[in-house]
Amino acid sequence: MVVDNNAGLADKIQSLKRERRAVILAHNYQLGEVQDIADFVGDSLELSQIAAESKAEVIIFCGVRFMAETASILCPDKKVLLPEASAGCPMADMATAKEMRRKKKELPQAVVVCYVNSTAEVKAESDICCTSANAVEVARSLDNEQVIFVPDRFLGHYVSTKVKKQFFLWNGFCPTHVRISPEDIMRLKNEYPEAKVVVHPECRPEVISLADEALSTGGMCRYARRDDVEQMVVGTEIGMLYRLKKENPQKRFILASEQAICPDMKLITLEKVLHSLETMSPEVRVPDDIRRRAKVAVDRMLEVV
Ligand code: 13P
Ligand code: SF4
């Protein structure tokens, strides 16, 4: 049976994890069985903070490449493993360092804010990093009046509605969140008039404007615990529902769109986590010259939050 098989794999993972002095971090979109064997489950900001403070020698990152790269940027003396080497983020690949250098030349007065969903090379070209949990605070903390925001044009647009600066938005977007439509939200608002509507700031502006809140995945977990929330329409990736339901079994969570699946987040399985621990691969290591420059942007962000 699958459950027995998972239990057997989970036991092997836990004992090998201790032997390897490893910590397992999982993003909120990971498969339920992967979340269950993790030491920490969280959003991008929480996981990078945990990686930065961890005493473990090995980090098994159950997420996508930019998350493992961020852990490598923050912890160069740790081995960072991504159990499926091909797990990437299409949005992160929508900006390159070369294009960024060109944009910076065009706008020399502007400060460059990069969303953490970006490659290490793009972080190295940026002044400060942000996540969906702190993007507004990061933008507010800057003295410059002009901001180049890369690569998510929707998160950038959301920040521009909260912070009075001139924003130059990159043309990137998340192919998963863009599938959530205003019609989905309107239909669910009619069907569940009592429900709070919470969406991720990677959603389109027309979707965000219909929601009660736009929050990071970690913010959604905290919001769901509030006493005044009994039903919640969840405008983000499907994996989020597992943790919300597990932590709040008496509440009702309704996925905004069945189309909101990130295929890359689903590539990591228990078998692959075990294989990573056995072979100590695939490793993600950011080359030193890029790492040092990228770390300036990530450290600057961690000072703001
Ligand atoms: P969070 O930092 O809110 O978890 O978002 C990460 C992500 O990739 C959203 O698509
Ligand atoms: Fe990237 Fe979107 Fe997947 Fe998040 S959900 S990892 S932004 S493709």
Coordinates of C-alpha atoms and ligand atoms in Angstrom, one line a residue:
M1 CA 0.0 0.0 0.0
V2 CA 1.1 3.6 -0.8
V3 CA 0.7 4.7 2.9
D4 CA 2.9 1.8 4.1
N5 CA 5.4 2.5 1.4
N6 CA 5.5 6.2 2.4
A7 CA 5.9 5.3 6.1
G8 CA 8.8 3.0 5.2
L9 CA 10.5 5.7 3.1
A10 CA 9.8 8.3 5.8
D11 CA 11.6 6.2 8.4
K12 CA 14.6 5.6 6.2
I13 CA 14.8 9.4 5.4
Q14 CA 14.7 10.3 9.1
S15 CA 17.5 7.9 10.1
L16 CA 19.7 8.8 7.2
K17 CA 19.0 12.5 7.8
R18 CA 20.4 12.2 11.3
E19 CA 23.5 10.3 10.1
R20 CA 24.2 13.0 7.5
R21 CA 23.5 15.9 9.9
A22 CA 20.9 17.2 7.5
V23 CA 17.9 19.4 7.8
I24 CA 15.0 19.1 5.4
L25 CA 13.2 22.3 4.3
A26 CA 10.0 22.2 2.3
H27 CA 8.1 24.9 0.6
N28 CA 4.3 25.3 1.3
Y29 CA 3.6 24.0 -2.3
Q30 CA 5.3 20.7 -1.9
L31 CA 3.4 17.4 -2.0
G32 CA 1.7 16.5 1.4
E33 CA 4.0 13.5 2.0
V34 CA 7.1 15.7 1.4
Q35 CA 5.8 18.4 3.8
D36 CA 5.2 15.7 6.4
I37 CA 8.9 14.5 6.5
A38 CA 10.3 18.1 6.6
D39 CA 11.8 19.7 9.6
F40 CA 10.4 23.1 8.5
V41 CA 7.7 24.0 6.0
G42 CA 7.3 27.6 5.0
D43 CA 7.4 30.4 2.5
S44 CA 10.5 31.6 0.7
L45 CA 11.4 34.2 3.4
E46 CA 10.9 31.8 6.3
L47 CA 12.9 29.1 4.6
S48 CA 15.8 31.4 3.8
Q49 CA 15.9 32.7 7.4
I50 CA 15.9 29.1 8.7
A51 CA 18.7 28.1 6.2
A52 CA 20.8 31.1 7.3
E53 CA 20.5 30.2 11.0
S54 CA 20.7 26.4 10.7
K55 CA 23.5 24.4 12.3
A56 CA 23.1 21.5 10.0
E57 CA 25.9 20.4 7.6
V58 CA 23.5 19.6 4.8
I59 CA 20.3 21.3 3.6
I60 CA 17.8 19.2 1.6
F61 CA 15.7 21.8 -0.2
C62 CA 12.3 20.5 -1.2
G63 CA 11.3 23.4 -3.5
V64 CA 12.6 24.8 -6.7
R65 CA 16.1 25.9 -7.8
F66 CA 16.1 29.5 -6.9
M67 CA 15.2 28.5 -3.3
A68 CA 18.2 26.1 -3.1
E69 CA 20.4 28.8 -4.7
T70 CA 19.3 31.3 -2.0
A71 CA 20.3 28.7 0.7
S72 CA 23.7 28.2 -1.0
I73 CA 24.2 32.0 -1.2
L74 CA 23.5 32.3 2.5
C75 CA 25.3 29.2 3.6
P76 CA 28.4 28.6 1.4
D77 CA 29.9 26.1 3.9
K78 CA 26.8 23.8 3.8
K79 CA 26.0 21.3 1.2
V80 CA 22.7 22.2 -0.4
L81 CA 20.8 19.4 -2.2
L82 CA 17.8 19.8 -4.5
P83 CA 16.3 16.3 -4.8
E84 CA 15.2 17.0 -8.4
A85 CA 17.8 18.9 -10.3
S86 CA 15.3 20.0 -13.0
A87 CA 12.8 21.7 -10.6
G88 CA 13.0 25.3 -11.6
C89 CA 10.8 28.4 -11.6
P90 CA 9.8 29.6 -15.1
M91 CA 9.3 33.1 -13.8
A92 CA 12.9 33.2 -12.5
D93 CA 14.1 32.3 -16.0
M94 CA 12.3 35.3 -17.5
A95 CA 15.1 37.7 -16.5
T96 CA 18.8 37.3 -17.4
A97 CA 21.9 39.1 -16.0
K98 CA 22.7 40.5 -19.5
E99 CA 19.2 42.0 -19.9
M100 CA 19.5 43.5 -16.4
R101 CA 22.8 45.2 -17.2
R102 CA 21.2 46.8 -20.2
K103 CA 18.2 48.0 -18.2
K104 CA 20.5 49.4 -15.4
K105 CA 22.4 51.4 -18.1
E106 CA 19.1 52.9 -19.4
L107 CA 18.0 53.9 -15.8
P108 CA 21.2 54.7 -13.9
Q109 CA 19.4 56.5 -11.1
A110 CA 17.1 53.6 -10.3
V111 CA 17.6 51.1 -7.5
V112 CA 17.1 47.4 -8.5
V113 CA 14.8 45.2 -6.4
C114 CA 14.8 41.6 -7.4
Y115 CA 12.1 39.2 -6.3
V116 CA 13.7 36.1 -4.7
N117 CA 12.2 34.1 -7.5
S118 CA 15.2 35.0 -9.7
T119 CA 18.5 33.4 -10.7
A120 CA 21.6 33.9 -8.6
E121 CA 23.1 35.9 -11.5
V122 CA 20.1 38.3 -11.5
K123 CA 20.4 38.7 -7.7
A124 CA 24.1 39.5 -8.2
E125 CA 23.0 42.4 -10.5
S126 CA 20.5 43.7 -8.0
D127 CA 20.7 46.1 -5.1
I128 CA 18.3 44.4 -2.8
C129 CA 16.2 41.2 -2.8
C130 CA 12.6 40.8 -1.6
T131 CA 10.0 38.0 -1.2
S132 CA 6.3 38.2 -1.4
A133 CA 6.2 38.5 2.4
N134 CA 8.3 41.7 2.6
A135 CA 8.3 43.3 -0.9
V136 CA 6.3 46.4 0.3
E137 CA 8.6 46.9 3.3
V138 CA 11.7 46.5 1.2
A139 CA 10.5 49.1 -1.4
R140 CA 9.5 51.5 1.5
S141 CA 13.0 51.2 3.0
L142 CA 14.7 52.6 -0.1
D143 CA 15.7 56.2 -0.5
N144 CA 15.6 56.2 -4.3
E145 CA 12.5 57.5 -6.1
Q146 CA 13.0 55.1 -9.1
V147 CA 12.8 51.3 -8.7
I148 CA 13.5 48.6 -11.3
F149 CA 11.4 45.6 -10.1
V150 CA 12.4 42.2 -11.6
P151 CA 11.1 39.7 -12.7
D152 CA 7.4 39.6 -11.6
R153 CA 5.4 42.4 -13.1
F154 CA 2.3 41.5 -11.0
L155 CA 4.1 41.5 -7.6
G156 CA 5.8 44.7 -8.8
H157 CA 2.5 46.2 -9.7
Y158 CA 1.0 45.3 -6.3
V159 CA 4.0 47.0 -4.5
S160 CA 3.5 50.1 -6.7
T161 CA 0.0 50.4 -5.4
K162 CA 1.3 50.6 -1.8
V163 CA 4.6 52.6 -2.2
K164 CA 4.8 56.0 -3.8
K165 CA 7.8 55.7 -6.1
Q166 CA 8.2 55.3 -9.8
F167 CA 8.4 51.6 -10.7
F168 CA 9.8 50.1 -13.9
L169 CA 8.4 46.6 -14.0
W170 CA 10.0 43.7 -15.7
N171 CA 7.8 41.7 -18.0
G172 CA 7.9 38.4 -16.1
F173 CA 5.0 36.5 -14.5
C174 CA 4.1 33.2 -12.8
P175 CA 2.5 30.8 -15.3
T176 CA 0.6 29.1 -12.4
H177 CA -0.8 32.2 -10.7
V178 CA -1.8 33.8 -14.0
R179 CA -4.3 31.0 -14.5
I180 CA -6.4 32.2 -11.6
S181 CA -9.0 34.5 -13.2
P182 CA -11.3 37.3 -11.8
E183 CA -14.2 35.1 -13.0
D184 CA -13.0 32.3 -10.7
I185 CA -13.0 34.7 -7.7
M186 CA -16.4 36.2 -8.6
R187 CA -18.0 32.7 -8.9
L188 CA -16.6 31.6 -5.5
K189 CA -17.6 34.9 -3.8
N190 CA -21.2 34.2 -4.9
E191 CA -21.0 30.6 -3.9
Y192 CA -19.4 31.2 -0.5
P193 CA -20.5 34.8 0.5
E194 CA -19.1 34.3 4.1
A195 CA -15.7 33.2 3.0
K196 CA -12.6 35.5 3.2
V197 CA -10.8 35.7 -0.1
V198 CA -7.0 35.5 0.1
V199 CA -4.7 35.5 -2.9
H200 CA -1.0 35.5 -3.6
P201 CA 0.5 38.9 -4.9
E202 CA 1.7 37.0 -8.0
C203 CA -1.9 37.0 -9.1
R204 CA -3.1 39.5 -11.8
P205 CA -4.2 42.9 -10.5
E206 CA -7.8 42.2 -11.5
V207 CA -7.7 39.2 -9.2
I208 CA -6.0 41.0 -6.3
S209 CA -8.5 43.8 -6.4
L210 CA -11.3 41.3 -5.7
A211 CA -9.6 39.8 -2.7
D212 CA -9.7 40.7 1.0
E213 CA -5.9 40.2 1.3
A214 CA -2.9 39.5 -0.8
L215 CA -0.4 37.5 1.2
S216 CA 2.6 35.3 0.9
T217 CA 2.0 31.6 1.6
G218 CA 3.4 32.1 5.1
G219 CA 1.0 35.0 5.6
M220 CA -1.9 32.8 4.4
C221 CA -1.1 30.3 7.1
R222 CA -1.2 33.0 9.8
Y223 CA -4.3 34.5 8.4
A224 CA -6.1 31.2 8.4
R225 CA -5.6 30.8 12.1
R226 CA -7.5 34.0 12.9
D227 CA -10.7 33.4 14.9
D228 CA -12.9 35.4 12.4
V229 CA -11.8 33.1 9.5
E230 CA -14.1 30.0 9.1
Q231 CA -14.0 29.7 5.3
M232 CA -11.3 30.9 3.0
V233 CA -11.0 31.0 -0.8
V234 CA -7.3 30.4 -1.5
G235 CA -5.9 32.1 -4.6
T236 CA -2.6 30.3 -4.9
E237 CA -1.0 27.0 -5.8
I238 CA -2.9 23.8 -4.9
G239 CA -0.2 22.5 -2.5
M240 CA -1.1 25.3 -0.1
L241 CA -4.4 23.5 0.8
Y242 CA -2.6 20.6 2.4
R243 CA -1.0 22.6 5.2
L244 CA -4.1 24.9 5.7
K245 CA -6.3 21.9 6.2
K246 CA -3.9 20.0 8.4
E247 CA -3.4 23.0 10.7
N248 CA -7.1 24.0 10.7
P249 CA -9.2 20.8 10.4
Q250 CA -12.4 22.5 11.5
K251 CA -12.2 25.2 8.8
R252 CA -13.2 25.2 5.1
F253 CA -10.6 26.0 2.4
I254 CA -11.7 26.4 -1.2
L255 CA -9.1 26.5 -4.0
A256 CA -9.7 29.5 -6.3
S257 CA -8.7 27.5 -9.4
E258 CA -8.0 23.8 -10.1
Q259 CA -5.6 25.1 -12.8
A260 CA -3.3 26.5 -10.2
I261 CA -0.7 23.8 -10.2
C262 CA 3.0 24.4 -10.4
P263 CA 4.5 21.3 -12.1
D264 CA 8.0 22.1 -10.9
M265 CA 6.9 22.1 -7.3
K266 CA 5.4 18.6 -7.8
L267 CA 8.7 17.0 -9.0
I268 CA 10.0 16.2 -5.6
T269 CA 9.0 12.9 -4.1
L270 CA 9.9 10.9 -1.0
E271 CA 12.0 8.5 -3.2
K272 CA 14.0 11.5 -4.6
V273 CA 14.6 12.9 -1.1
L274 CA 15.9 9.5 0.1
H275 CA 18.0 9.2 -3.1
S276 CA 19.5 12.6 -2.4
L277 CA 20.5 11.6 1.1
E278 CA 22.0 8.4 -0.1
T279 CA 24.0 9.9 -2.9
M280 CA 24.5 13.4 -1.5
S281 CA 23.3 14.8 -4.8
P282 CA 22.2 16.7 -6.8
E283 CA 24.1 19.6 -5.3
V284 CA 23.3 23.3 -5.9
R285 CA 26.3 25.5 -5.5
V286 CA 26.5 29.1 -6.6
P287 CA 29.9 30.0 -7.9
D288 CA 31.8 32.3 -5.5
D289 CA 32.0 35.4 -7.5
I290 CA 28.3 35.5 -8.2
R291 CA 27.5 34.3 -4.7
R292 CA 29.3 37.2 -3.0
R293 CA 27.5 39.8 -5.1
A294 CA 24.1 38.1 -4.7
K295 CA 24.6 37.8 -0.9
V296 CA 24.8 41.6 -0.6
A297 CA 21.2 41.8 -2.0
V298 CA 19.9 39.0 0.1
D299 CA 21.6 40.2 3.3
R300 CA 20.2 43.7 2.7
M301 CA 16.7 42.2 2.5
L302 CA 17.2 40.2 5.7
E303 CA 18.2 43.5 7.5
V304 CA 14.9 45.1 6.5
V305 CA 12.7 42.2 7.9
Ligands
13P1 P1 6.0 32.5 -1.1 O1 7.3 33.1 -0.8 O2 4.8 33.3 -0.8 O3 5.9 31.1 -0.5 O4 5.9 32.3 -2.7 C1 6.8 31.5 -3.4 C2 6.4 31.2 -4.7 O5 7.1 30.7 -5.6 C3 5.0 31.6 -5.1 O6 4.7 31.2 -6.3
SF4_2 FE1 7.7 29.9 -9.9 FE2 5.1 30.2 -10.0 FE3 6.0 27.8 -9.5 FE4 6.1 29.8 -7.7 S1 4.3 28.8 -8.4 S2 7.8 28.4 -8.2 S3 6.5 31.5 -9.0 S4 6.3 29.0 -11.4

